Amino acid sequence: MKLTRVSVIGLACVLTACSTLPPYTKPSMAVPDHYATVPQASAGWSVASPADTNPRGPWWTLFNDPALNRLEARIDVSNQSVKKAVAQLQAARAMVDYQSAGYTPTVTAGLAQSRTRLSQNVLGHSLAGQTVPDYSAGVAASWEPDLFGRVKDATVDARDTAQASEADLQSVRLSTASDLATDYFDLRALDIQKKLLDDTVAAYAASLKIVQQQLADGAIDASAVAQAQTQLDSTRTQDTDLNVERAKLQHAIATLIGVPASSFSLPSATTAVALPQIPVGVPSQLLERRPDIAAAERRVAAANAKIGEARAAFYPNLTLSATAGLESTFFSPWLTAPSLFWSIGSQLAGTLFDGGRRDATLKGATAQYDGTVADYRQTVLVAFQQVEDDLSSLQTLSSEADTQLRATATAQQSLQLTTNRYQAGAVSYLDVVASQTIALGNERTLDQIQARRIDASVALLKALGGDWDRASLTDGTTASAKTSGTTSGTSE
């Protein structure tokens, strides 16, 4: 009997090392050697050195804007989308602990007291018609050795899912931070536009007084005054209209940092934002820098583990159990040695027929795995597309800025010449108005191109994954680990 018991336990220990988990390899993906757009420092980005291991700050610090830095620091504290992602990560990590608990036995304890009266009309029962008390206390333990990796596969699934949730959290942070930066720089661009229009309105108002005085002196007719007044009112309208967009952006920023829109305001600032030099790197580095790519890859690994779980269902489960306690009909001898009872045993059970349910589950798990592989590859393709789009935008906008700068300078020169000719009586005031309109339009276009270049820089930094790196993923086994993902230890 003793030999049989040892044999069962030994067999369980040997089989515990078995696993139905398929070998996992990261899905293959064709990665180009370089990006299509040729790097140019003047376009606002540069080639990164793969050996660069210098510590980096948050990506938005490249813009050297203290106000933006203060706003970005409030995202982790107050943004509700980030808080939700943190909660989801904590739930995923708790599931890792839950699945890991399957490696350990389950121990229960109980204390019971009852009084039972048997029917007097039961024949052949010695206690018929009697009331029998019963006192019992006992401990029971059961353990299912992980014969074919069912617990291991479920734990790997939970761990990979937790790592995917951690990468999702970083994706939410990256997206929220980039939205905040875009809104902030768009608001600053409107401040610059408003200063331009404020100065223009003041200049037009001064011009109107001049032509009104000329009209009073009889030097010009009333049409020049009407043209000057029309131009002034039109520009004032454009100036006022900027307040609408600025208010919307200010409210959006308030929402992103988790405060009511009515309690938040940003003072106007007209300092020009310098384009940062962005280290682009090579396409292969993108796979390690994008949190959404890391999340997609971890979901492939989790789906692979689900195949192992489905395979394990085809094999039997072994349960080892033991029970011990004290039981007595009378209370006084309850806690004495003769009241002791115990049992120990094992059970090996498996499903012989289920109508194809396990086969269907395995097919479904395999199909789910294929779907996650497709999602991963699509995520990588979209990532490459976004980087190429933003690189192309920066290069094109750099060329636009050069030509628009020349156009703005030419328009100012034309305005000065036209004004001189008007003062000499060679042209009408309508010509001055037309030149002023062209000059103002070119200045606004130049400012808008600069704002688009800043937005494209933010978009490129987001497309490159910000300052995140896959090595920051934790192993997903500690639910109390920091949700910021600063602990290394990624498992493939």
XYZ file of C-alpha atoms in Angstrom:
492
model
C 0.000 0.000 0.000
C 2.829 2.336 0.944
C 4.637 1.536 -2.305
C 1.511 2.281 -4.348
C 1.073 5.643 -2.632
C 4.687 6.614 -3.272
C 4.338 5.551 -6.894
C 1.292 7.760 -7.404
C 3.015 10.780 -5.861
C 6.175 10.112 -7.883
C 4.169 9.836 -11.088
C 2.454 13.122 -10.300
C 5.780 14.861 -9.782
C 7.123 13.572 -13.085
C 4.023 14.531 -15.038
C 3.971 17.980 -13.447
C 7.000 18.813 -15.575
C 4.998 18.084 -18.745
C 3.335 20.889 -20.683
C 0.969 21.169 -23.599
C 2.120 24.754 -24.280
C 3.229 25.130 -27.923
C 6.716 26.617 -28.410
C 6.338 30.368 -28.859
C 8.221 32.552 -31.296
C 7.485 36.165 -32.073
C 5.611 36.477 -35.400
C 7.947 37.235 -38.291
C 7.656 40.590 -39.993
C 9.457 42.084 -42.984
C 11.230 45.187 -41.711
C 12.903 47.674 -44.106
C 16.492 48.696 -43.501
C 15.663 52.395 -43.466
C 12.805 54.831 -43.814
C 11.911 56.056 -47.276
C 12.356 59.719 -46.395
C 16.003 60.798 -46.366
C 16.865 62.447 -43.018
C 17.651 66.138 -43.067
C 18.495 68.045 -39.902
C 16.685 71.112 -41.175
C 13.438 69.166 -41.314
C 13.392 68.830 -37.538
C 14.753 65.332 -37.088
C 17.977 63.369 -37.240
C 19.320 59.834 -37.405
C 19.693 58.202 -33.998
C 22.753 56.294 -32.892
C 21.787 52.700 -31.972
C 24.528 52.709 -29.317
C 23.148 55.793 -27.592
C 22.554 54.744 -23.972
C 22.460 58.204 -22.435
C 19.525 58.686 -20.037
C 16.572 60.380 -21.682
C 13.865 62.491 -20.142
C 10.230 62.489 -21.224
C 9.910 63.087 -24.959
C 8.050 66.389 -24.605
C 11.073 67.969 -22.881
C 12.669 68.165 -26.335
C 10.543 71.289 -26.866
C 12.086 73.064 -23.828
C 8.751 74.516 -22.730
C 8.386 74.655 -18.920
C 4.626 75.298 -19.115
C 4.117 72.188 -21.236
C 6.294 70.156 -18.864
C 4.112 71.181 -15.918
C 0.929 70.247 -17.757
C 2.285 66.877 -18.890
C 3.250 66.032 -15.304
C -0.422 66.286 -14.306
C -1.582 63.554 -16.696
C -0.538 60.618 -14.513
C -2.109 62.277 -11.486
C -5.495 63.354 -12.802
C -6.267 62.030 -16.281
C -9.207 59.630 -16.056
C -8.256 57.560 -19.117
C -4.863 56.858 -17.549
C -6.506 55.941 -14.245
C -8.778 53.486 -16.027
C -5.796 51.887 -17.794
C -3.995 51.605 -14.438
C -7.024 49.847 -12.944
C -7.155 47.443 -15.880
C -3.466 46.648 -15.392
C -4.010 45.979 -11.694
C -6.879 43.621 -12.548
C -4.693 41.781 -15.080
C -1.892 41.395 -12.548
C -4.364 40.092 -9.973
C -5.365 37.422 -12.503
C -1.711 36.320 -12.686
C -1.739 35.749 -8.915
C -5.076 33.962 -9.205
C -3.803 31.522 -11.830
C -0.494 30.996 -10.011
C -2.436 29.904 -6.930
C -3.322 26.743 -8.860
C 0.157 25.421 -8.105
C -0.625 25.234 -4.368
C -3.013 22.926 -2.448
C -6.353 24.080 -1.126
C -6.824 23.695 2.615
C -10.175 24.069 4.362
C -11.240 23.742 7.989
C -14.622 23.363 9.593
C -16.421 23.109 12.926
C -19.942 21.711 13.122
C -22.609 20.717 15.688
C -25.930 19.087 14.896
C -28.788 17.095 16.432
C -30.554 14.528 14.256
C -33.707 12.510 15.001
C -34.257 9.377 12.926
C -37.725 8.212 12.004
C -39.165 5.643 14.373
C -40.800 3.841 11.455
C -37.470 2.905 9.862
C -37.032 -0.844 10.214
C -33.663 -2.396 10.931
C -32.058 0.784 12.230
C -30.638 0.721 15.705
C -31.163 4.451 16.199
C -34.768 4.561 14.960
C -36.805 7.041 16.920
C -33.766 8.495 18.697
C -32.258 11.938 18.671
C -28.511 11.810 18.079
C -26.199 14.764 18.651
C -22.963 15.135 16.705
C -19.877 17.272 17.273
C -17.137 17.459 14.655
C -14.089 19.487 13.707
C -11.754 18.757 10.854
C -9.229 19.897 8.273
C -9.263 18.905 4.599
C -6.609 19.444 1.948
C -6.684 18.782 -1.776
C -4.154 19.336 -4.530
C -4.254 18.857 -8.266
C -0.710 18.365 -9.610
C -0.232 20.215 -12.867
C 0.034 17.001 -14.887
C -0.061 18.435 -18.387
C 0.578 22.126 -17.801
C -3.003 23.299 -17.375
C -2.059 25.639 -14.528
C 1.210 26.636 -16.181
C -0.528 27.491 -19.451
C -3.201 29.513 -17.656
C -0.509 31.360 -15.697
C 1.489 32.124 -18.838
C -1.715 33.352 -20.491
C -2.456 35.656 -17.544
C 1.132 36.899 -17.377
C 1.265 37.732 -21.093
C -2.126 39.421 -20.851
C -0.866 41.484 -17.912
C 2.149 42.566 -19.947
C -0.194 43.536 -22.785
C -2.216 45.609 -20.306
C 0.976 47.269 -19.121
C 1.846 48.193 -22.695
C -1.743 49.406 -23.173
C -1.254 51.724 -20.211
C 1.842 53.164 -21.838
C -0.090 53.579 -25.100
C -2.784 55.534 -23.268
C -0.152 57.699 -21.607
C 1.609 58.305 -24.918
C -1.613 59.142 -26.719
C -2.840 61.443 -23.954
C 0.517 63.192 -23.686
C 0.692 63.741 -27.448
C -2.906 65.043 -27.533
C -2.033 67.466 -24.763
C 1.121 68.630 -26.542
C -0.754 69.100 -29.824
C -3.538 71.109 -28.171
C -0.999 73.153 -26.230
C 1.059 74.069 -29.287
C -2.077 74.776 -31.327
C -3.181 77.153 -28.577
C 0.207 78.854 -28.601
C -0.019 79.162 -32.393
C -3.356 80.930 -31.961
C -1.720 83.270 -29.448
C 0.882 84.164 -32.066
C -1.836 84.633 -34.688
C -3.819 86.838 -32.315
C -0.824 89.035 -31.582
C -0.317 89.443 -35.321
C -3.969 90.392 -35.798
C -3.964 92.674 -32.743
C -0.969 94.538 -34.153
C -2.595 94.632 -37.584
C -5.858 96.006 -36.166
C -3.918 98.735 -34.386
C -2.073 99.595 -37.624
C -5.307 99.598 -39.637
C -6.988 101.819 -37.033
C -4.120 104.293 -37.337
C -4.399 104.177 -41.142
C -8.148 104.836 -40.894
C -7.526 107.979 -38.849
C -5.049 109.150 -41.441
C -7.425 108.720 -44.367
C -10.260 110.275 -42.355
C -8.070 113.324 -41.823
C -7.183 113.348 -45.510
C -10.899 113.205 -46.331
C -11.537 116.137 -44.001
C -8.765 118.057 -45.745
C -10.334 117.280 -49.106
C -7.295 115.364 -50.330
C -9.188 112.129 -51.065
C -12.740 111.011 -51.635
C -14.941 108.992 -49.259
C -14.248 105.673 -50.992
C -10.790 105.443 -49.417
C -12.310 105.869 -45.931
C -14.906 103.200 -46.672
C -12.192 100.806 -47.845
C -10.085 101.462 -44.749
C -13.101 100.996 -42.462
C -14.084 97.760 -44.189
C -10.576 96.392 -43.895
C -10.398 97.314 -40.208
C -13.739 95.711 -39.345
C -12.929 92.562 -41.315
C -9.612 92.127 -39.533
C -11.249 92.746 -36.149
C -13.701 89.954 -36.959
C -10.852 87.568 -37.742
C -9.116 88.628 -34.547
C -12.188 87.991 -32.411
C -12.904 84.662 -34.081
C -9.615 83.279 -32.799
C -11.029 83.443 -29.270
C -13.508 80.683 -30.150
C -10.834 78.167 -31.144
C -8.562 79.167 -28.284
C -11.317 78.569 -25.747
C -11.988 75.103 -27.188
C -8.320 74.168 -27.000
C -8.059 75.492 -23.453
C -11.082 73.407 -22.438
C -9.604 70.322 -24.119
C -6.364 70.772 -22.183
C -8.323 71.067 -18.947
C -10.070 67.766 -19.650
C -6.776 66.032 -20.453
C -5.225 67.080 -17.129
C -8.393 66.107 -15.249
C -9.803 69.457 -14.123
C -13.118 71.187 -14.931
C -12.854 73.462 -17.949
C -14.377 76.363 -16.024
C -11.568 76.325 -13.450
C -8.620 76.264 -15.834
C -6.967 78.926 -17.931
C -3.683 79.425 -19.719
C -2.241 82.916 -20.062
C -1.325 84.070 -23.528
C 2.264 83.499 -24.670
C 3.728 84.465 -28.025
C 7.220 82.998 -27.781
C 8.043 81.020 -30.917
C 8.568 77.287 -30.418
C 11.795 75.893 -31.832
C 11.641 72.629 -33.745
C 13.361 69.831 -31.805
C 15.919 67.490 -33.285
C 14.186 64.100 -33.137
C 16.279 60.898 -33.156
C 14.442 58.705 -35.652
C 16.545 55.536 -35.619
C 15.937 52.612 -37.967
C 12.684 50.701 -38.604
C 13.778 47.661 -36.594
C 14.036 49.832 -33.474
C 10.396 50.824 -33.865
C 9.338 47.298 -32.871
C 10.946 47.858 -29.467
C 9.805 51.465 -28.966
C 6.084 51.345 -29.685
C 3.924 50.207 -26.742
C 1.027 49.282 -29.036
C 3.329 46.898 -30.942
C 4.495 45.380 -27.659
C 0.875 44.969 -26.522
C -0.077 43.263 -29.790
C 2.894 40.882 -29.533
C 2.082 39.989 -25.916
C -1.487 39.177 -26.963
C -0.073 36.778 -29.549
C 1.865 35.074 -26.745
C -1.279 34.943 -24.593
C -3.240 33.381 -27.455
C -0.474 30.809 -27.847
C -0.891 29.919 -24.165
C -4.633 29.502 -24.680
C -3.860 26.769 -27.227
C -1.930 24.998 -24.478
C -4.913 25.336 -22.145
C -7.198 23.843 -24.795
C -4.808 20.928 -25.343
C -4.569 20.229 -21.610
C -8.315 19.593 -21.508
C -7.745 16.329 -23.427
C -5.783 14.859 -20.516
C -7.017 13.618 -17.120
C -6.726 15.467 -13.823
C -5.199 13.876 -10.751
C -6.527 14.989 -7.354
C -4.766 14.149 -4.102
C -6.846 14.667 -0.965
C -6.539 14.196 2.777
C -8.953 14.765 5.652
C -8.490 14.587 9.411
C -10.507 15.657 12.444
C -12.401 14.824 15.595
C -16.002 13.637 15.783
C -18.155 12.468 18.683
C -21.776 11.964 19.617
C -21.169 13.441 23.038
C -19.390 16.675 23.826
C -17.248 15.479 26.747
C -15.125 12.910 24.845
C -15.091 15.007 21.641
C -11.547 16.307 22.047
C -9.981 12.970 22.988
C -7.858 10.620 20.881
C -10.596 8.035 20.243
C -12.599 10.733 18.399
C -9.919 11.017 15.707
C -10.825 10.236 12.099
C -8.788 10.622 8.905
C -8.699 9.668 5.277
C -6.226 10.007 2.413
C -6.676 9.178 -1.228
C -6.257 10.074 -4.859
C -8.492 10.316 -7.900
C -7.603 10.301 -11.582
C -10.466 11.500 -13.758
C -10.805 12.591 -17.358
C -13.459 13.220 -19.973
C -14.116 10.336 -22.360
C -16.795 11.937 -24.515
C -18.068 15.504 -24.764
C -19.562 15.633 -28.247
C -16.565 17.448 -29.760
C -16.543 20.345 -27.305
C -12.798 20.127 -26.605
C -11.994 19.866 -30.313
C -14.064 22.983 -30.963
C -12.326 24.815 -28.122
C -8.905 23.933 -29.537
C -9.909 25.042 -33.032
C -11.249 28.272 -31.613
C -8.024 28.914 -29.675
C -5.967 28.265 -32.810
C -8.131 30.636 -34.845
C -7.832 33.269 -32.117
C -4.055 32.910 -32.246
C -4.072 33.432 -36.030
C -6.186 36.539 -35.507
C -3.793 38.023 -32.957
C -0.868 37.369 -35.323
C -2.729 39.314 -38.022
C -3.431 42.116 -35.507
C 0.260 42.264 -34.594
C 1.401 42.507 -38.194
C -1.240 45.123 -38.972
C -0.128 47.156 -35.941
C 3.470 47.056 -37.184
C 2.431 48.106 -40.697
C 0.368 51.001 -39.344
C 3.307 52.057 -37.166
C 5.637 52.161 -40.169
C 3.000 54.097 -42.124
C 2.605 56.680 -39.352
C 6.342 57.272 -39.099
C 6.678 57.601 -42.875
C 3.681 59.973 -42.978
C 5.140 62.220 -40.296
C 8.640 62.185 -41.774
C 7.181 63.116 -45.151
C 5.073 65.858 -43.577
C 8.069 67.369 -41.817
C 10.150 67.350 -44.970
C 7.365 68.864 -47.079
C 6.501 71.489 -44.468
C 10.175 72.428 -44.219
C 10.182 73.182 -47.942
C 6.878 75.047 -47.626
C 8.282 77.158 -44.795
C 11.253 78.210 -46.920
C 9.115 79.286 -49.870
C 6.500 80.945 -47.644
C 9.194 82.900 -45.826
C 10.313 84.331 -49.152
C 6.705 85.053 -50.129
C 6.108 86.873 -46.837
C 9.207 89.004 -47.286
C 8.210 89.824 -50.857
C 4.680 90.743 -49.772
C 6.052 93.128 -47.138
C 8.310 94.710 -49.718
C 5.381 95.074 -52.111
C 3.281 96.670 -49.364
C 5.989 99.198 -48.616
C 6.357 100.127 -52.296
C 2.585 100.441 -52.748
C 2.315 102.615 -49.632
C 5.056 104.888 -50.969
C 3.295 105.186 -54.311
C -0.012 105.972 -52.585
C 1.618 108.706 -50.548
C 3.038 110.056 -53.801
C -0.445 110.026 -55.330
C 0.412 107.407 -57.957
C -2.131 104.796 -56.876
C -5.428 104.703 -55.004
C -5.942 103.539 -51.452
C -7.574 100.388 -52.856
C -4.119 99.280 -53.993
C -2.806 99.786 -50.459
C -5.663 97.738 -49.026
C -4.979 94.924 -51.486
C -1.265 94.890 -50.608
C -2.023 94.932 -46.883
C -4.427 92.004 -47.280
C -1.844 90.000 -49.228
C 0.887 90.757 -46.682
C -1.326 89.789 -43.739
C -2.415 86.583 -45.460
C 1.186 85.590 -46.104
C 2.200 86.264 -42.507
C -0.679 84.171 -41.214
C 0.159 81.375 -43.633
C 3.771 81.388 -42.450
C 2.652 81.130 -38.814
C 0.249 78.313 -39.700
C 2.979 76.346 -41.478
C 5.187 76.695 -38.414
C 2.333 75.419 -36.239
C 1.844 72.453 -38.564
C 5.566 71.645 -38.325
C 5.318 71.572 -34.522
C 2.226 69.337 -34.727
C 4.041 67.033 -37.149
C 6.981 66.853 -34.738
C 4.650 65.820 -31.924
C 3.024 63.249 -34.197
C 6.437 61.853 -35.168
C 7.491 61.543 -31.540
C 4.244 59.699 -30.829
C 4.712 57.450 -33.877
C 8.220 56.594 -32.649
C 6.867 55.543 -29.257
C 7.970 58.619 -27.318
C 10.659 57.742 -24.795
C 9.216 54.270 -24.049
C 11.181 51.067 -24.541
C 10.028 47.470 -24.463
C 12.680 46.593 -21.870
C 10.615 48.508 -19.290
C 7.889 45.828 -19.302
C 7.688 43.931 -16.024
C 7.319 40.149 -15.835
C 3.670 40.563 -14.848
C 3.908 38.350 -11.745
C 3.675 40.983 -9.030
C 0.348 42.727 -8.696
C 1.835 45.324 -6.394
C 4.566 46.307 -8.865
C 4.707 49.876 -10.053
C 2.256 50.563 -12.834
C 4.649 52.993 -14.448
C 6.485 50.072 -16.000
C 9.942 51.063 -14.867
C 10.980 47.596 -13.688
C 12.729 45.498 -16.298
C 12.379 41.772 -16.849
C 10.409 41.093 -20.015
C 9.750 37.469 -20.836
C 9.447 36.326 -24.357
